[in-house]
Each structure stands twice: as C-alpha cells, then as structure tokens.
Amino acid sequence: MGPVVGEHWKTVFSHLDFAFQPICNLHTGSCYGYEALVRGWDAHFGSVHEMLDAAFAERQIFQLDLELRALAIAKFIRLPNHGSAKLFMNVDNRVMEMADYHPGETNRMLAEHGIASSSVCFEISERHRVSAGSALMTVGTYRDQHFRIALDDFGTGFSGLQMLYETQPDFVKVDRFFIGGANTDSRKSLFVKHVVDMAHLLGISVIAEGAETEEELHFCREIGCDLVQGYFVQRPTTELADLRESYPHLAELAQNDRRSKAMRLRSLPVEYVEPVGADDRVDTLIERFKGAERPAYVAVVEGSGEPLGIVTEQTMRPYMYSQYGWSLLTGPSGRTIRELVTRTVTCDVHAGIQDALGLFSVSTRAQNGIVVTDNGCYAGILAPSELLSALHEFDLESARDSNPLTRLPGNALINEHFRGDLADRDKGRAFVYFDFDQFKPFNDLYGFRVGDRAIQVFGDLLRSSGAEKQFFVGHVGGDDFIASIGLVGRKIDEVVALVSDLCERFAQSAASLHSAQDRDRGCIMAPDRDGVVRRFGLLGVSAGVLEIPSGELRIAVEDIPALLGAVKRRVKSERLRVLHERLTPSGARVECIAIPRNPISGFCQNTAELTAL
C-alpha cells in the first residue's frame, strides 16, 4: 500500500491548474497538439521543480503525478479538437522509483473519456541524471501502453546523444537556448541543423521550442524542423477559449516566404500505397504481401492516420515461408502488426527535395523510398526514382541560373530574390555590392586562370565564413558580387563590420596568388589602360552598403543597380574599403560609415604612383 497523502499535499493539489501551449505545423499552422504546463504551484513553492523535488523527498511524487495527469486530461477533453490533437505531458523520471508506483492508471483515465493512448505524448526530460537502464525502463513502460515519447530540452541535459540513441523517441524537442537567435548565430544554426538531420535519419520528428520571433520561425522552417512551439505562435494560457485549432499567421508566413517557392515534395508524384492499421490483424498484412501486386513494404499508421513506420516483405518472409511462421504470427500468442513495425525516414510534403534526397542518400532505412506526411498524417510513398529524377531537374535548373565559375546564384535568381525582398516594406534591408580592386592589372599580369581562381577564392570565402547562410549572396559576373541582408534582429553596424571583415580576409587570402616579389614590395607592375606599365596595389575587394530602412519608401528591383552603382563609384573614387549609405524617405542618400582600405589591399609602397582602376 502506498504512502498516505497528507493534508498539506491535498491543499497543494487543490491549487493546481494547467496552461496549454499549442504545438503547430510550421507550414500550415495546423495545431498538432498542446503541451500541458502546470500552474498554481506558486501558492506553496518557489518553482515547479521545487514542488517536484519536495514531492520526491516526501515520497508523494507518484500521487502528485496522478493528480496532475487527471487534471490535464480532464481539461484537455474540453477542447473541441481533442479527438484529433495530442496532449503533451511532462513526466518526472523519478516516479517509477516510488514503492507505490504501478502502471496503467493513465490508460484507465483515458478510457473513461474515450481517448486513445496514442493521443498522449510523455515528455522525458534530462533534468535529473538517470541511468540508461532507468531511461529505457521508463520509455519501455509507456511505449508498451502505446503512448508517444518526446525527448524534452534536448541539448541541455546530461547525456543527450546517448538518450536519443537508447530511447528512440517519437519526437525531439530542441531547447529554446539553441532556437533563440539561431537565425543570426552560425554555431547555433549548425547545431540545430545536425540535430534535425540526425533525428530525421532515425525517423524522429523535431519540435522547435521557444520560437519568439518571425525570424526564428523562418529559421526553424528552413532548417527542417517539423513542428514549432513558442510565444510567436501563442503564449501558454489557462483559458481554453483562447486556444485555436489552427494559426493562420504561420501559414501566411510560409506562403509569403520566398523559400516556400523552392521545389517541395508536394510537387512530386507521391504514390498512395494503402497503409495498414497498427492494431489490424496480422493475417491481413500477410495477404497483402502474398497478393498479385506484392509490395516491397507497407506503411503502418495509428487510428488517426499518423505513420508509425513500415513493415517490409523481408521482415515478413521468415514467417510466411517457414514451417511454424504462420502459427507464430496468428496463434493465441501471436504478434501484432505494431510489434513488426520498423522505423523509417519520413518527410513532410512541404520539405525541400534536396533535404529529402540528403536523408535518402545516407540512410539505409530509405532504400525503398520515403514515407511522406501531410499535417502529420500519412500521404503516401515517394519512390527513389521519382526523387532522383526531380533532383536532376532541380540541379539543371539551378545550373542554368547560377554562375558557372562560383556556382552562386546568377542574375535571374538575384532579381527574383531582390524582388521578394523589396515587396516587404515592413523589414529594413541592406544591399551590398562587392567589387575587386586592381583586378584588371592583376588579371593582365597573371593571366585569366589565376584571375578566375581569385574569383573562386572570394566565392569560397563567402561560403566558409557563413555569409551565404546568413544572407543571400549572388554573383553578378566577372569580379562583381552582390548580397541582400535582412535587418530584423540584426544591427546595421554588425552588417558593416561583417562586410569589412570579408574584405580584409579576402585581401589576406589573395596575397598568396601574387608572386613572392610582388608581395614583398606590396604592389605589382602592369600595363594600364593606355598600355603604360605602372605600379598597382595588390588585389583586394571593396564594398558599398546601401541601407533601405523599413517604411513606405518604394524601391523597384530595377532601381537597385543604379543605386548600388552610385555607392560603388564613391568607394572607388575615394579608395575606401567599405562605404555605408542610408536611403531617406525622400530617396536621398546619407553617408553613415566610411572605412578606408587596408594598405595590403589597394595601395603600393609608392602611393604617389598608384593608379586605381
């Protein structure tokens, strides 16, 4: 018999309530589920963790857990969409250490309300250090009862990768620490991208926790997260009337985002192969594999249509063709279809083709194809041949619109991108024009192969510096490059500093393309436009930054070349490394920052003989 609940804890229970926070599809805004967040603990404790620690110390944590689950479920069923949404509930790993713990209570509560266990997802946190065996026991207990599992606060716990490997959860929730500011932090961006790719390879969906700005939401969608939760969607609320079944502002942002126009899986011929239910009879599955049109594998779905994985013919073969296989599957102790499921790679119908191919190319689980979902529900199978064919077409189109030397977007893609940037006047933006210094005499002296190599070096520098991931970069042609940088969540001074650093780093890299003699004297001897041999500075690059603040200023994409050309001419004539100008509401240009060139990139030792081209 378990410990008796004292009057103090009965009083604590009476003050508890739950706030719900929606977890939504990043592309459609449809609400996938709600996380239940406990409220009312502040009547007796300093934090919710203090309450749990006290309950554990007094051996009341299982009773507290039961009270919380009963309260959350009772509130959840009052939502109009409780039949299709999922309830996410946190679980303390220490519950199973209690002497009074016994499984089955949650399923009993759900059965009273006619809710399937697959509608509930338990979030396992790493806040308390637990052994791999303890974690597996917790997950195994819930999974045996057909609950979903989410690994919470991923990246901040004691053994994140080990937990991910051992528990094989249905969801990974990337902690707010990594989502916050990831759109401007290359290290966070790299971390989240690797987590997303790794999770998808294991057949795990990714939830981005704590998205608070539009820019963070765009980042989460671009990086491949499946679901999002955070203040930008909706803050937690105890008022059920404030919750919605869908959040149109998410769908609108996805529709307006230029990146949503890229080739997506929804544009491909996804084949709808009839799935089987996880709780269907095994003999119906055997009939599918023994039929005339024998499939390589069949998708397995929950009652709500959500895919659990696949069952392959290879898995079934030992049972179908062995002496006792049939009786093992269909006898009194036979296995269920759910027990035969193998995790596989799944992709949302809104995912990019290149993302899907990346998963396909490195995962043996995707050798027969990829399971495609729409709003979390099974939508069909994408065959490898269709994926490869679409990627080939995509590569051909990209090659046509990219500069052949650097593979950066060419003029057609530049104009398309800039047109989208200028359409949103609510966002400030900076356009940058990069132009090489002393390129003609350098090219004449060392030859076009070395000249091409210098152009490639700068293109590679833009990629390796992370600039290409932080903002759009295009190659106009020759030694001219152009960039577009959003100013939401980023200060213009930071942009100017980044551009200046790129110029400086290129000058240092380009020095190695000169002869040792030219590097020692700090200049080259080459003919000018009239054929007269003169001294020129070493190869470098300079940049003009044109800031267009948010507001009603109307700029057409056709105006950008002339505006940037004027900034570029000033940079050249005044021998600057970076010039930043801002457009006023009247269209006038105001100089803000002017940074002179470094001597290594544009001046020779005898500056009186320098000729700028």
XYZ file of C-alpha atoms in Angstrom:
613
model
C 0.000 0.000 0.000
C 1.333 3.419 -0.966
C 2.033 6.329 1.326
C -0.924 8.259 2.700
C -1.478 11.677 1.121
C -1.130 14.298 3.861
C -3.343 17.346 4.312
C -0.548 19.611 3.066
C -0.423 17.840 -0.302
C -4.208 17.782 -0.556
C -4.069 21.571 -0.192
C -1.346 21.754 -2.842
C -3.464 19.648 -5.217
C -6.430 21.971 -4.756
C -4.476 24.962 -6.109
C -3.074 23.291 -9.230
C -4.211 24.079 -12.749
C -2.842 23.736 -16.278
C -1.988 26.203 -19.007
C -1.920 24.798 -22.544
C 0.526 25.912 -25.229
C -0.041 24.862 -28.863
C 2.474 22.847 -30.899
C 1.894 23.608 -34.581
C 2.860 22.543 -38.072
C 5.415 25.052 -39.384
C 3.996 25.076 -42.902
C 0.229 25.015 -42.431
C -0.287 26.454 -38.932
C -2.471 23.463 -38.033
C -2.326 22.637 -34.335
C -0.775 19.210 -33.825
C -1.149 19.197 -30.059
C -0.892 21.118 -26.803
C 1.684 20.916 -24.054
C 0.160 20.939 -20.564
C 2.149 23.268 -18.275
C 1.339 23.112 -14.580
C 0.220 26.302 -12.830
C -0.729 27.091 -9.225
C 2.482 25.723 -7.671
C 3.458 29.280 -6.621
C 0.859 29.132 -3.804
C 3.239 26.861 -1.872
C 6.592 26.638 -3.735
C 9.189 28.856 -5.373
C 9.168 26.895 -8.630
C 7.576 23.846 -10.207
C 10.884 21.998 -9.821
C 10.883 22.794 -6.096
C 7.423 21.270 -5.856
C 8.537 18.089 -7.620
C 11.677 17.816 -5.500
C 9.602 18.175 -2.308
C 7.141 15.536 -3.503
C 10.016 13.179 -4.269
C 11.647 13.771 -0.887
C 8.331 13.065 0.880
C 7.580 10.076 -1.383
C 4.449 11.737 -2.718
C 5.614 12.201 -6.304
C 3.578 9.351 -7.785
C 0.417 10.651 -6.128
C 1.236 14.146 -7.368
C 1.825 12.754 -10.845
C -1.586 11.057 -10.846
C -3.313 14.249 -9.723
C -1.595 16.236 -12.468
C -2.456 13.738 -15.194
C -6.088 13.531 -14.134
C -6.326 17.322 -14.117
C -4.610 17.717 -17.514
C -6.764 15.046 -19.183
C -9.978 16.470 -17.746
C -9.098 19.880 -19.148
C -7.861 18.529 -22.484
C -11.155 16.790 -23.321
C -12.933 20.148 -23.084
C -11.098 21.277 -26.250
C -13.246 20.959 -29.398
C -10.388 19.276 -31.286
C -9.285 16.878 -28.541
C -10.167 13.950 -30.795
C -7.515 14.888 -33.365
C -4.932 16.765 -31.253
C -2.292 15.287 -28.971
C -1.753 16.044 -25.309
C 1.897 16.516 -24.340
C 2.568 15.937 -20.643
C 5.842 16.144 -18.749
C 6.862 13.146 -16.679
C 9.390 13.069 -13.850
C 11.754 10.128 -14.295
C 11.745 9.557 -10.534
C 8.090 8.474 -10.457
C 8.999 4.854 -11.151
C 11.309 4.768 -8.136
C 8.347 5.062 -5.771
C 7.153 1.990 -3.866
C 3.521 2.814 -4.666
C 4.125 3.128 -8.422
C 2.058 0.876 -10.660
C 1.362 1.213 -14.396
C -1.984 1.509 -16.135
C -3.516 4.474 -14.283
C -3.206 6.890 -17.211
C -4.807 4.455 -19.639
C -7.649 3.973 -17.162
C -8.235 7.750 -17.063
C -8.130 7.978 -20.864
C -10.530 5.061 -21.280
C -13.079 6.851 -19.108
C -13.118 9.668 -21.682
C -12.796 7.513 -24.795
C -9.313 8.785 -25.684
C -6.727 6.524 -27.321
C -3.346 6.200 -25.602
C -1.675 7.273 -28.866
C -3.225 10.724 -28.296
C -0.892 11.292 -25.339
C 2.818 12.060 -25.580
C 5.003 11.914 -22.489
C 7.961 14.278 -22.411
C 11.050 12.717 -20.853
C 13.473 15.338 -19.544
C 17.166 15.022 -18.737
C 16.922 17.398 -15.816
C 17.627 14.584 -13.366
C 20.591 12.351 -14.111
C 19.296 8.875 -14.820
C 20.996 5.713 -15.985
C 20.453 4.409 -19.487
C 18.661 1.406 -17.970
C 16.300 3.624 -15.990
C 15.529 5.737 -19.054
C 14.861 2.657 -21.155
C 12.573 1.224 -18.468
C 10.579 4.481 -18.350
C 10.266 4.683 -22.116
C 9.548 0.979 -22.465
C 6.750 1.131 -19.900
C 4.983 3.952 -21.727
C 5.654 2.576 -25.184
C 4.186 -0.805 -24.246
C 0.982 1.085 -23.465
C 1.122 2.761 -26.918
C 1.913 6.271 -25.654
C 4.130 8.573 -27.717
C 7.509 9.678 -26.336
C 9.272 13.039 -26.670
C 12.816 13.789 -25.515
C 12.476 17.214 -23.894
C 15.075 20.006 -23.520
C 17.378 18.274 -25.991
C 20.933 19.598 -25.884
C 20.894 20.829 -22.286
C 20.857 17.563 -20.335
C 23.450 15.147 -19.042
C 23.593 12.628 -21.876
C 21.609 13.911 -24.848
C 23.027 11.754 -27.650
C 23.015 8.617 -25.518
C 19.396 9.243 -24.522
C 18.474 9.829 -28.166
C 20.166 6.621 -29.239
C 18.852 4.464 -26.406
C 15.244 5.658 -26.196
C 14.416 6.177 -29.910
C 11.689 8.740 -29.093
C 8.940 9.815 -31.464
C 9.866 13.488 -31.004
C 12.928 15.522 -30.109
C 12.241 18.950 -28.620
C 15.194 21.264 -29.326
C 15.675 23.524 -26.324
C 14.928 27.252 -26.504
C 18.599 28.025 -25.821
C 19.509 26.796 -29.308
C 16.446 28.224 -31.104
C 16.791 31.727 -29.643
C 18.855 33.828 -32.050
C 19.836 30.822 -34.171
C 18.917 32.804 -37.292
C 21.965 35.045 -36.688
C 24.238 32.663 -34.739
C 26.124 30.324 -37.085
C 27.157 27.953 -34.264
C 23.587 27.504 -33.031
C 22.415 27.121 -36.615
C 24.965 24.374 -37.230
C 23.957 22.539 -34.051
C 20.232 22.629 -34.803
C 20.781 21.545 -38.408
C 22.755 18.493 -37.281
C 20.098 17.599 -34.681
C 17.332 17.856 -37.296
C 19.218 15.738 -39.845
C 20.153 13.123 -37.248
C 16.587 12.902 -35.918
C 15.092 12.554 -39.381
C 17.538 9.773 -40.241
C 16.238 7.914 -37.186
C 12.607 8.534 -38.145
C 12.098 11.082 -35.350
C 10.131 14.344 -35.712
C 11.644 17.600 -34.440
C 9.826 20.216 -32.364
C 11.458 23.646 -32.054
C 10.805 25.016 -28.574
C 10.578 28.698 -27.736
C 10.369 30.394 -31.156
C 9.639 34.004 -30.246
C 10.230 35.999 -33.443
C 9.299 35.781 -37.090
C 12.978 35.371 -37.993
C 13.370 32.410 -35.644
C 10.271 30.838 -37.173
C 11.679 31.253 -40.690
C 14.914 29.680 -39.487
C 13.115 26.695 -37.945
C 11.219 26.056 -41.166
C 14.285 26.481 -43.385
C 16.412 24.190 -41.221
C 13.802 21.421 -41.469
C 12.028 21.389 -38.084
C 8.639 19.687 -38.279
C 6.701 21.448 -35.503
C 7.087 24.658 -33.520
C 6.101 25.830 -30.051
C 6.702 29.288 -28.636
C 5.486 32.795 -27.950
C 5.385 33.658 -31.664
C 2.668 31.013 -32.063
C 0.911 31.638 -28.743
C 1.820 32.028 -25.101
C 0.599 29.362 -22.645
C -2.924 30.106 -21.441
C -5.225 28.651 -18.819
C -8.232 29.881 -20.830
C -9.299 27.178 -23.280
C -11.330 29.689 -25.270
C -8.049 31.405 -26.275
C -6.718 28.278 -27.987
C -7.263 27.593 -31.678
C -7.252 24.561 -33.911
C -5.043 26.378 -36.427
C -2.909 29.522 -36.504
C -3.291 31.251 -39.883
C -0.374 33.642 -39.340
C 2.020 30.662 -39.560
C 0.541 29.517 -42.872
C 0.630 33.084 -44.199
C 4.301 33.482 -43.343
C 5.120 30.174 -45.029
C 3.187 31.224 -48.114
C 4.871 34.626 -48.337
C 8.367 33.359 -47.600
C 10.381 33.215 -50.790
C 11.916 29.956 -49.615
C 8.498 28.280 -49.729
C 8.613 28.673 -53.518
C 11.514 26.218 -53.803
C 10.870 22.725 -55.139
C 8.985 20.760 -52.493
C 7.925 17.133 -52.199
C 4.316 18.187 -52.794
C 5.256 18.890 -56.444
C 6.277 15.244 -57.000
C 4.099 12.216 -57.822
C 3.788 10.702 -54.341
C 2.140 7.271 -54.643
C -0.585 6.492 -52.143
C 0.019 2.874 -51.117
C -2.842 1.749 -48.877
C -1.485 1.516 -45.305
C -2.450 -0.917 -42.574
C -3.529 -0.053 -39.062
C -1.181 -0.740 -36.173
C -3.871 -2.798 -34.450
C -5.094 -4.657 -37.546
C -4.894 -8.437 -37.687
C -1.544 -9.810 -38.887
C -3.194 -12.136 -41.411
C -4.476 -9.109 -43.352
C -0.873 -7.986 -43.694
C 0.224 -11.421 -44.897
C -2.495 -11.327 -47.553
C -1.038 -8.032 -48.845
C 2.433 -9.498 -49.212
C 1.157 -12.698 -50.844
C -1.081 -10.836 -53.275
C -0.569 -10.492 -57.011
C 0.824 -6.958 -56.644
C 3.233 -7.776 -53.854
C 4.580 -4.520 -52.316
C 8.161 -4.148 -51.062
C 6.760 -2.710 -47.870
C 3.570 -1.373 -46.319
C 3.173 1.708 -44.150
C 1.684 1.244 -40.686
C -0.490 4.007 -39.232
C -2.273 4.815 -35.994
C -6.041 5.242 -35.962
C -5.552 8.987 -36.555
C -3.579 8.293 -39.742
C -0.175 9.101 -38.281
C 2.554 6.775 -39.612
C 4.463 4.654 -37.127
C 6.831 3.149 -39.698
C 6.774 0.299 -42.188
C 6.669 -3.472 -42.367
C 8.823 -4.897 -45.160
C 8.471 -8.107 -47.092
C 11.943 -9.006 -45.849
C 10.680 -8.800 -42.257
C 7.674 -10.984 -43.055
C 9.490 -13.572 -45.182
C 10.700 -15.805 -42.283
C 7.115 -16.037 -41.012
C 5.413 -16.516 -44.360
C 7.673 -19.252 -45.691
C 8.803 -21.137 -42.582
C 7.138 -24.264 -41.173
C 5.892 -22.612 -37.975
C 5.900 -18.977 -39.014
C 2.191 -18.724 -39.698
C 1.248 -20.054 -36.276
C 3.764 -17.730 -34.582
C 2.014 -14.747 -36.123
C -1.615 -15.827 -35.898
C -1.727 -18.160 -32.921
C -3.061 -17.319 -29.421
C 0.256 -15.640 -28.516
C 0.857 -14.238 -31.993
C 2.468 -10.881 -32.586
C 0.589 -7.745 -33.586
C 1.361 -5.559 -36.595
C 2.548 -2.884 -34.160
C 5.300 -5.233 -32.972
C 6.561 -5.751 -36.524
C 6.985 -2.059 -37.320
C 10.381 -0.727 -38.414
C 11.127 2.991 -38.153
C 11.829 4.653 -41.482
C 12.615 8.083 -42.881
C 9.588 10.356 -43.080
C 9.347 13.792 -44.670
C 6.613 16.398 -44.623
C 5.075 17.121 -48.002
C 6.365 20.692 -47.650
C 10.003 19.597 -47.232
C 12.528 20.561 -49.894
C 13.583 17.973 -52.447
C 17.255 18.430 -51.606
C 16.561 17.825 -47.900
C 14.717 14.612 -48.727
C 17.489 13.419 -51.026
C 20.090 14.137 -48.356
C 18.233 11.824 -45.968
C 17.744 9.219 -48.673
C 21.418 9.176 -49.640
C 22.751 8.458 -46.143
C 20.018 6.255 -44.670
C 19.693 2.535 -45.332
C 16.154 2.833 -43.927
C 15.102 4.822 -47.003
C 16.348 2.364 -49.631
C 12.782 1.556 -50.750
C 11.571 5.135 -50.620
C 10.449 7.803 -48.172
C 7.165 7.958 -46.264
C 5.561 11.345 -46.952
C 3.237 13.019 -44.438
C 0.835 15.934 -44.675
C -0.063 17.662 -41.408
C 1.376 14.667 -39.607
C -0.814 12.136 -41.437
C 0.318 9.512 -43.926
C 0.163 10.838 -47.504
C 1.978 8.148 -49.491
C 5.354 6.797 -50.581
C 7.933 8.669 -52.645
C 9.893 6.219 -54.791
C 13.675 6.720 -55.097
C 13.416 7.019 -58.897
C 10.987 9.940 -58.617
C 13.198 11.683 -56.075
C 16.352 11.282 -58.162
C 14.576 12.435 -61.315
C 13.269 15.566 -59.563
C 16.691 16.341 -58.134
C 18.267 16.038 -61.572
C 15.737 18.521 -62.940
C 16.333 20.804 -59.957
C 20.111 20.696 -60.495
C 19.736 21.506 -64.181
C 17.522 24.489 -63.393
C 19.921 25.701 -60.692
C 22.876 25.305 -63.049
C 21.140 27.413 -65.684
C 20.531 30.198 -63.183
C 23.905 30.033 -61.401
C 27.273 31.489 -62.286
C 29.337 28.611 -63.764
C 32.547 29.777 -62.069
C 31.375 30.083 -58.456
C 28.021 28.223 -58.571
C 26.477 31.169 -56.770
C 23.071 32.460 -57.949
C 23.262 34.437 -61.171
C 21.330 37.465 -62.389
C 17.955 35.754 -62.826
C 17.948 34.393 -59.264
C 19.334 37.685 -57.931
C 16.484 39.653 -59.460
C 13.898 37.145 -58.210
C 15.304 37.297 -54.695
C 15.565 41.089 -54.606
C 12.008 41.451 -55.876
C 10.788 39.390 -52.929
C 12.934 41.396 -50.503
C 11.634 44.735 -51.711
C 7.993 43.603 -51.640
C 8.035 43.593 -47.827
C 8.493 47.220 -46.803
C 7.987 46.408 -43.123
C 11.501 44.988 -42.929
C 14.680 47.007 -43.169
C 17.309 45.621 -45.531
C 20.851 46.264 -46.665
C 22.156 45.596 -50.173
C 25.901 45.115 -50.632
C 27.957 45.393 -53.812
C 31.404 43.726 -53.727
C 33.895 44.743 -56.440
C 37.546 43.725 -56.743
C 40.291 46.345 -56.546
C 43.121 46.196 -59.096
C 41.524 43.191 -60.843
C 42.288 44.220 -64.441
C 46.044 44.730 -63.988
C 46.181 41.587 -61.819
C 44.355 39.565 -64.499
C 46.540 41.012 -67.276
C 49.742 40.226 -65.387
C 48.984 36.736 -64.055
C 46.538 35.528 -66.702
C 42.855 34.649 -66.733
C 43.309 31.280 -64.969
C 44.753 32.954 -61.898
C 42.111 35.671 -62.251
C 39.373 33.023 -62.239
C 40.998 31.423 -59.230
C 40.820 34.745 -57.355
C 37.097 34.968 -58.118
C 36.579 31.405 -56.882
C 38.543 32.182 -53.704
C 36.145 35.015 -52.887
C 33.118 32.832 -53.605
C 34.540 30.132 -51.335
C 35.232 32.751 -48.657
C 31.580 33.809 -48.669
C 30.577 30.192 -48.102
C 33.157 29.254 -45.483
C 32.536 32.437 -43.495
C 28.893 31.515 -43.105
C 27.821 34.620 -45.003
C 25.909 32.563 -47.551
C 23.847 31.044 -44.717
C 23.218 34.392 -43.017
C 22.111 36.287 -46.103
C 21.609 35.975 -49.830
C 24.758 36.186 -51.968
C 24.810 36.326 -55.771
C 27.496 36.532 -58.449
C 26.652 39.258 -60.960
C 29.537 38.277 -63.212
C 33.268 38.819 -63.533
C 34.606 40.219 -60.260
C 31.267 41.663 -59.102
C 29.246 40.089 -56.276
C 26.053 41.258 -54.619
C 24.280 40.471 -51.346
C 20.989 41.157 -49.578
C 20.860 41.205 -45.783
C 17.742 41.478 -43.608
C 17.997 43.917 -40.706
C 15.321 42.411 -38.465
C 17.161 41.208 -35.367
C 20.461 42.460 -36.771
C 22.060 45.906 -36.388
C 23.421 47.689 -39.441
C 26.733 48.231 -37.626
C 27.090 44.439 -37.357
C 26.475 44.121 -41.104
C 29.106 46.744 -41.928
C 31.601 45.039 -39.597
C 30.950 41.655 -41.243
C 31.337 43.102 -44.742
C 34.575 44.856 -43.716
C 35.915 41.605 -42.270
C 35.157 39.764 -45.521
C 37.076 42.401 -47.474
C 40.036 42.139 -45.126
C 40.087 38.332 -45.196
C 39.972 38.248 -48.984
C 42.918 40.645 -49.225
C 44.919 38.321 -46.998
C 43.899 35.243 -48.995
C 44.515 36.925 -52.363
C 48.070 37.858 -51.335
C 49.059 34.203 -51.851
C 48.054 34.474 -55.534
C 50.796 37.070 -56.111
C 54.442 36.290 -56.676
C 56.787 36.481 -53.687
C 58.475 39.525 -55.237
C 55.170 41.398 -55.598
C 54.126 40.501 -52.060
C 57.459 41.779 -50.672
C 57.188 45.157 -52.366
C 53.437 45.423 -51.821
C 52.480 46.156 -55.422
C 52.521 44.785 -58.972
C 53.910 46.240 -62.199
C 51.356 46.001 -65.004
C 50.180 47.987 -68.028
C 47.381 50.499 -67.523
C 44.533 51.098 -69.967
C 46.904 53.011 -72.263
C 49.500 50.241 -72.233
C 51.908 52.119 -69.968
C 53.496 49.943 -67.264
C 52.742 51.379 -63.854
C 52.582 50.364 -60.207
C 49.287 48.986 -58.845
C 48.312 47.802 -55.401
C 47.781 44.144 -54.551
C 44.456 42.524 -55.312
C 41.655 43.294 -52.857
C 37.916 43.847 -52.687
C 35.822 46.822 -51.599
C 32.121 47.059 -50.838
C 29.284 49.536 -50.950
C 26.476 49.018 -48.416
C 23.111 50.604 -49.182
C 20.665 50.546 -46.268
C 16.951 50.716 -47.057
C 15.081 51.192 -43.761
C 11.582 49.875 -43.157
C 8.771 52.228 -44.078
C 6.858 53.468 -47.070
C 9.897 54.056 -49.289
C 9.093 52.361 -52.595
C 12.071 50.871 -54.420
C 11.754 48.707 -57.538
C 14.222 45.930 -58.242
C 15.183 47.799 -61.427
C 16.366 50.732 -59.280
C 18.865 48.693 -57.265
C 21.710 48.550 -59.885
C 21.746 52.339 -60.286
C 21.608 52.980 -56.529
C 24.381 50.486 -55.802
C 26.369 51.773 -58.782
C 26.461 55.250 -57.243
C 27.750 53.851 -53.931
C 30.327 51.729 -55.784
C 31.669 54.755 -57.688
C 32.223 56.629 -54.428
C 34.013 53.642 -52.928
C 36.367 53.519 -55.918
C 36.966 57.248 -56.286
C 37.683 57.753 -52.572
C 39.685 54.495 -52.255
C 37.545 53.123 -49.449
C 37.211 49.552 -48.260
C 33.549 49.905 -47.171
C 31.063 52.739 -47.590
C 27.678 52.586 -45.878
C 24.906 54.880 -47.094
C 21.271 55.035 -45.964
C 18.314 55.994 -48.116
C 15.997 58.578 -46.567
C 12.194 58.549 -47.077
C 12.709 61.141 -49.820
C 15.132 58.846 -51.634
C 18.255 60.857 -50.788
C 21.443 59.009 -49.763
C 23.083 59.825 -46.428
C 26.631 58.705 -45.681
C 26.879 56.829 -42.390
C 30.189 54.924 -42.262
C 33.306 55.142 -44.441
C 36.183 52.709 -43.798
C 39.486 53.310 -45.676
C 41.307 50.492 -47.408
C 43.951 48.466 -45.657
C 47.354 49.099 -47.306
C 47.614 45.419 -48.259
C 44.530 45.695 -50.473
C 44.832 48.613 -52.806
C 47.965 50.639 -52.141
C 51.534 50.023 -53.158
C 54.521 51.303 -51.219
C 54.880 54.256 -53.563
C 51.325 55.583 -53.282
C 52.096 58.555 -55.482
C 52.410 56.188 -58.431
C 49.215 54.284 -57.659
C 46.613 54.191 -60.392
C 43.160 52.983 -59.354
C 41.175 51.134 -61.994
